[in-house]
Amino acid sequence: GGTRVLYTVKEVASLSHATVKALHYYHKIGLLEPHAVSEAGYRLYGTKELERLQEILFYRELDFTLEQIKRLLNEGKDRLAVLAEQEKLLLLRQERLGTILGTLRESMTKEREGKSMEDNKLFAGLGSEEEWRRALEEQNAHLKETYDFDMLAANPIDTAEMNEMAAEAAAFMAGMAEALRKGIKANDGKITDFVSEHLAFLNDHGHPITAEDFAAQNRFFFT
């Protein structure tokens, strides 16, 4: 019943916040096929394709590779089963981030009081390799059994680097918060140096980001 609503790639990009380039690439690798391609060569997407894109983006949020996502979504599980699995993984991540935020806030409170935090509490939530492996174990066992594909072996977890990045991010946030409390303006030399160092750190650790993108993501600091 009713006429099927079809969206162009630009409309899908606008709806989903995925880029047109990403949607073209997902089509190219067979991850997200359009519902149809018009005579003029335009890719057209319907509700089913939008739902699959939503599932793809949930997995991207969990840092799965496109190859892993393709394997998982091509299992033919019903949508509810896929979403339930993603919910479980996102809840694990939420719990972990909640712990990290708690550690960061406690660090800020101690800093304001001029006290030091207990050494054994400094890294709560930043996680050992065991904790990360436990969280990913179930997903990995499933991939291994179904595809003989070991996600953890393919993407070994570098705990030292992970903790270094988490510590640097915490230090950056605490430093920016401190600057805001002191009323230092965003264009102050100290702040621009601080941000430049943070951007350089991210670039050195394989997370390239432009100053513009960074400002957009952290606009609450700069407004």
CSV table of C-alpha atoms in Angstrom, one decimal, residues 10-193:
chain,number,residue,atom,x,y,z
A,10,LYS,CA,22.2,13.8,-0.6
A,11,GLU,CA,19.0,13.5,1.3
A,12,VAL,CA,20.2,10.4,3.1
A,13,ALA,CA,23.4,12.2,4.0
A,14,SER,CA,21.4,15.1,5.4
A,15,LEU,CA,19.1,12.8,7.4
A,16,SER,CA,21.8,10.5,8.8
A,17,HIS,CA,24.9,12.9,9.1
A,18,ALA,CA,26.9,10.4,7.1
A,19,THR,CA,28.8,12.0,4.3
A,20,VAL,CA,27.9,11.5,0.6
A,21,LYS,CA,31.4,10.2,0.1
A,22,ALA,CA,30.9,7.5,2.9
A,23,LEU,CA,27.6,6.5,1.3
A,24,HIS,CA,29.2,6.1,-2.1
A,25,TYR,CA,32.0,4.0,-0.5
A,26,TYR,CA,29.5,1.8,1.4
A,27,HIS,CA,27.8,1.1,-1.9
A,28,LYS,CA,31.1,0.4,-3.6
A,29,ILE,CA,32.1,-2.2,-1.0
A,30,GLY,CA,28.7,-3.8,-0.9
A,31,LEU,CA,27.9,-2.7,2.7
A,32,LEU,CA,24.9,-0.6,1.8
A,33,GLU,CA,23.2,-1.1,-1.6
A,34,PRO,CA,20.7,1.5,-2.7
A,35,HIS,CA,17.1,0.4,-3.3
A,36,ALA,CA,17.5,1.5,-6.9
A,37,VAL,CA,19.6,3.5,-9.3
A,38,SER,CA,17.6,5.9,-11.4
A,39,GLU,CA,18.0,6.2,-15.2
A,40,ALA,CA,20.0,9.3,-14.7
A,41,GLY,CA,22.4,7.2,-12.5
A,42,TYR,CA,21.2,8.6,-9.1
A,43,ARG,CA,21.3,6.2,-6.1
A,44,LEU,CA,17.9,6.0,-4.4
A,45,TYR,CA,17.3,4.7,-0.8
A,46,GLY,CA,14.2,3.5,0.9
A,47,THR,CA,13.3,2.8,4.6
A,48,LYS,CA,15.0,-0.6,4.7
A,49,GLU,CA,18.2,1.0,3.5
A,50,LEU,CA,17.9,3.7,6.1
A,51,GLU,CA,17.5,1.1,8.8
A,52,ARG,CA,20.5,-0.8,7.6
A,53,LEU,CA,22.5,2.5,7.6
A,54,GLN,CA,21.4,3.1,11.2
A,55,GLU,CA,22.8,-0.3,12.2
A,56,ILE,CA,26.0,0.5,10.3
A,57,LEU,CA,26.4,3.8,12.2
A,58,PHE,CA,25.7,2.1,15.6
A,59,TYR,CA,28.6,-0.3,14.9
A,60,ARG,CA,30.8,2.6,13.7
A,61,GLU,CA,30.1,4.3,17.0
A,62,LEU,CA,31.5,1.1,18.6
A,63,ASP,CA,34.7,1.4,16.5
A,64,PHE,CA,34.0,-1.8,14.4
A,65,THR,CA,35.7,-1.8,11.0
A,66,LEU,CA,33.6,-1.7,7.9
A,67,GLU,CA,34.7,-5.3,7.1
A,68,GLN,CA,33.5,-6.5,10.6
A,69,ILE,CA,30.2,-4.6,10.1
A,70,LYS,CA,29.6,-6.2,6.7
A,71,ARG,CA,30.2,-9.7,8.1
A,72,LEU,CA,27.9,-9.0,11.1
A,73,LEU,CA,25.1,-7.5,9.1
A,74,ASN,CA,25.2,-10.2,6.4
A,75,GLU,CA,24.5,-12.9,8.9
A,76,GLY,CA,20.8,-12.4,8.1
A,77,LYS,CA,19.8,-11.8,11.7
A,78,ASP,CA,16.5,-9.9,12.2
A,79,ARG,CA,16.8,-6.2,12.9
A,80,LEU,CA,15.7,-6.5,16.6
A,81,ALA,CA,18.5,-9.1,17.3
A,82,VAL,CA,21.1,-6.8,15.8
A,83,LEU,CA,19.9,-3.8,17.7
A,84,ALA,CA,19.8,-5.8,21.0
A,85,GLU,CA,23.4,-6.9,20.4
A,86,GLN,CA,24.4,-3.2,19.7
A,87,GLU,CA,22.6,-2.1,22.9
A,88,LYS,CA,24.6,-4.5,25.0
A,89,LEU,CA,27.9,-3.2,23.5
A,90,LEU,CA,26.9,0.4,23.8
A,91,LEU,CA,25.9,-0.1,27.5
A,92,LEU,CA,29.3,-1.6,28.2
A,93,ARG,CA,30.9,1.5,26.6
A,94,GLN,CA,28.5,3.8,28.5
A,95,GLU,CA,29.5,2.2,31.8
A,96,ARG,CA,33.2,2.5,31.0
A,97,LEU,CA,32.8,6.2,30.1
A,98,GLY,CA,30.8,6.8,33.2
A,99,THR,CA,33.7,5.4,35.3
A,100,ILE,CA,36.2,7.5,33.4
A,101,LEU,CA,34.1,10.7,33.8
A,102,GLY,CA,33.8,10.0,37.5
A,103,THR,CA,37.6,9.7,37.8
A,104,LEU,CA,38.1,12.9,35.8
A,105,ARG,CA,35.6,14.8,37.9
A,106,GLU,CA,37.1,13.6,41.2
A,107,SER,CA,40.6,14.6,39.8
A,108,MET,CA,39.2,18.1,39.1
A,109,THR,CA,37.6,18.4,42.6
A,110,LYS,CA,40.9,17.4,44.3
A,111,GLU,CA,42.8,19.8,42.1
A,112,ARG,CA,40.5,22.7,43.1
A,113,GLU,CA,41.0,21.8,46.8
A,114,GLY,CA,44.8,21.7,46.2
A,115,LYS,CA,44.9,18.0,47.1
A,116,SER,CA,46.3,15.0,45.4
A,117,MET,CA,44.2,12.0,44.5
A,118,GLU,CA,45.0,8.6,45.9
A,119,ASP,CA,47.4,6.9,43.4
A,120,ASN,CA,45.3,3.8,43.1
A,121,LYS,CA,42.2,5.9,42.1
A,122,LEU,CA,44.0,7.9,39.3
A,123,PHE,CA,43.3,5.4,36.6
A,124,ALA,CA,39.9,4.0,37.5
A,125,GLY,CA,38.0,3.2,34.3
A,126,LEU,CA,41.0,3.7,32.0
A,127,GLY,CA,41.1,-0.1,31.8
A,128,SER,CA,43.5,-2.9,31.6
A,129,GLU,CA,43.7,-5.1,28.5
A,130,GLU,CA,41.8,-7.8,30.4
A,131,GLU,CA,38.8,-5.4,30.9
A,132,TRP,CA,38.7,-4.5,27.3
A,133,ARG,CA,39.0,-8.1,26.2
A,134,ARG,CA,36.2,-9.2,28.6
A,135,ALA,CA,33.9,-6.6,27.0
A,136,LEU,CA,34.7,-7.7,23.5
A,137,GLU,CA,35.1,-11.5,24.2
A,138,GLU,CA,31.5,-12.5,23.5
A,139,GLN,CA,31.4,-10.6,20.2
A,140,ASN,CA,34.8,-12.0,19.2
A,141,ALA,CA,33.8,-15.6,20.1
A,142,HIS,CA,30.8,-15.2,17.8
A,143,LEU,CA,32.9,-13.8,14.9
A,144,LYS,CA,35.4,-16.6,15.4
A,145,GLU,CA,32.8,-19.3,15.4
A,146,THR,CA,30.9,-18.0,12.4
A,147,TYR,CA,33.7,-16.7,10.2
A,148,ASP,CA,36.9,-18.1,11.7
A,149,PHE,CA,37.8,-14.4,12.2
A,150,ASP,CA,39.6,-13.2,15.3
A,151,MET,CA,38.8,-9.5,15.9
A,152,LEU,CA,41.2,-9.2,18.8
A,153,ALA,CA,44.1,-10.8,17.0
A,154,ALA,CA,43.4,-8.7,13.9
A,155,ASN,CA,43.2,-5.5,16.0
A,156,PRO,CA,45.4,-6.1,19.1
A,157,ILE,CA,44.6,-3.7,21.9
A,158,ASP,CA,47.4,-1.4,22.7
A,159,THR,CA,46.6,-0.7,26.4
A,160,ALA,CA,49.6,1.6,26.9
A,161,GLU,CA,48.6,3.8,24.0
A,162,MET,CA,44.9,3.7,25.0
A,163,ASN,CA,45.8,4.8,28.5
A,164,GLU,CA,48.2,7.5,27.2
A,165,MET,CA,45.5,8.9,25.0
A,166,ALA,CA,42.9,8.8,27.8
A,167,ALA,CA,45.3,10.5,30.2
A,168,GLU,CA,46.1,13.2,27.7
A,169,ALA,CA,42.4,13.8,26.9
A,170,ALA,CA,41.7,14.1,30.7
A,171,ALA,CA,44.6,16.5,31.1
A,172,PHE,CA,43.4,18.6,28.2
A,173,MET,CA,39.8,18.8,29.5
A,174,ALA,CA,40.9,19.7,33.0
A,175,GLY,CA,43.3,22.4,31.6
A,176,MET,CA,40.5,23.9,29.5
A,177,ALA,CA,38.1,23.9,32.4
A,178,GLU,CA,40.7,25.5,34.6
A,179,ALA,CA,41.2,28.3,31.9
A,180,LEU,CA,37.4,28.8,31.7
A,181,ARG,CA,37.2,29.2,35.5
A,182,LYS,CA,40.0,31.8,35.4
A,183,GLY,CA,38.1,33.6,32.6
A,184,ILE,CA,40.9,33.3,30.1
A,185,LYS,CA,39.6,34.1,26.6
A,186,ALA,CA,39.7,31.5,23.8
A,187,ASN,CA,42.0,33.6,21.7
A,188,ASP,CA,44.5,34.1,24.5
A,189,GLY,CA,48.0,32.8,23.5
A,190,LYS,CA,48.1,30.3,26.3
A,191,ILE,CA,44.9,28.7,25.1
A,192,THR,CA,45.9,28.6,21.4
A,193,ASP,CA,49.3,27.0,22.4
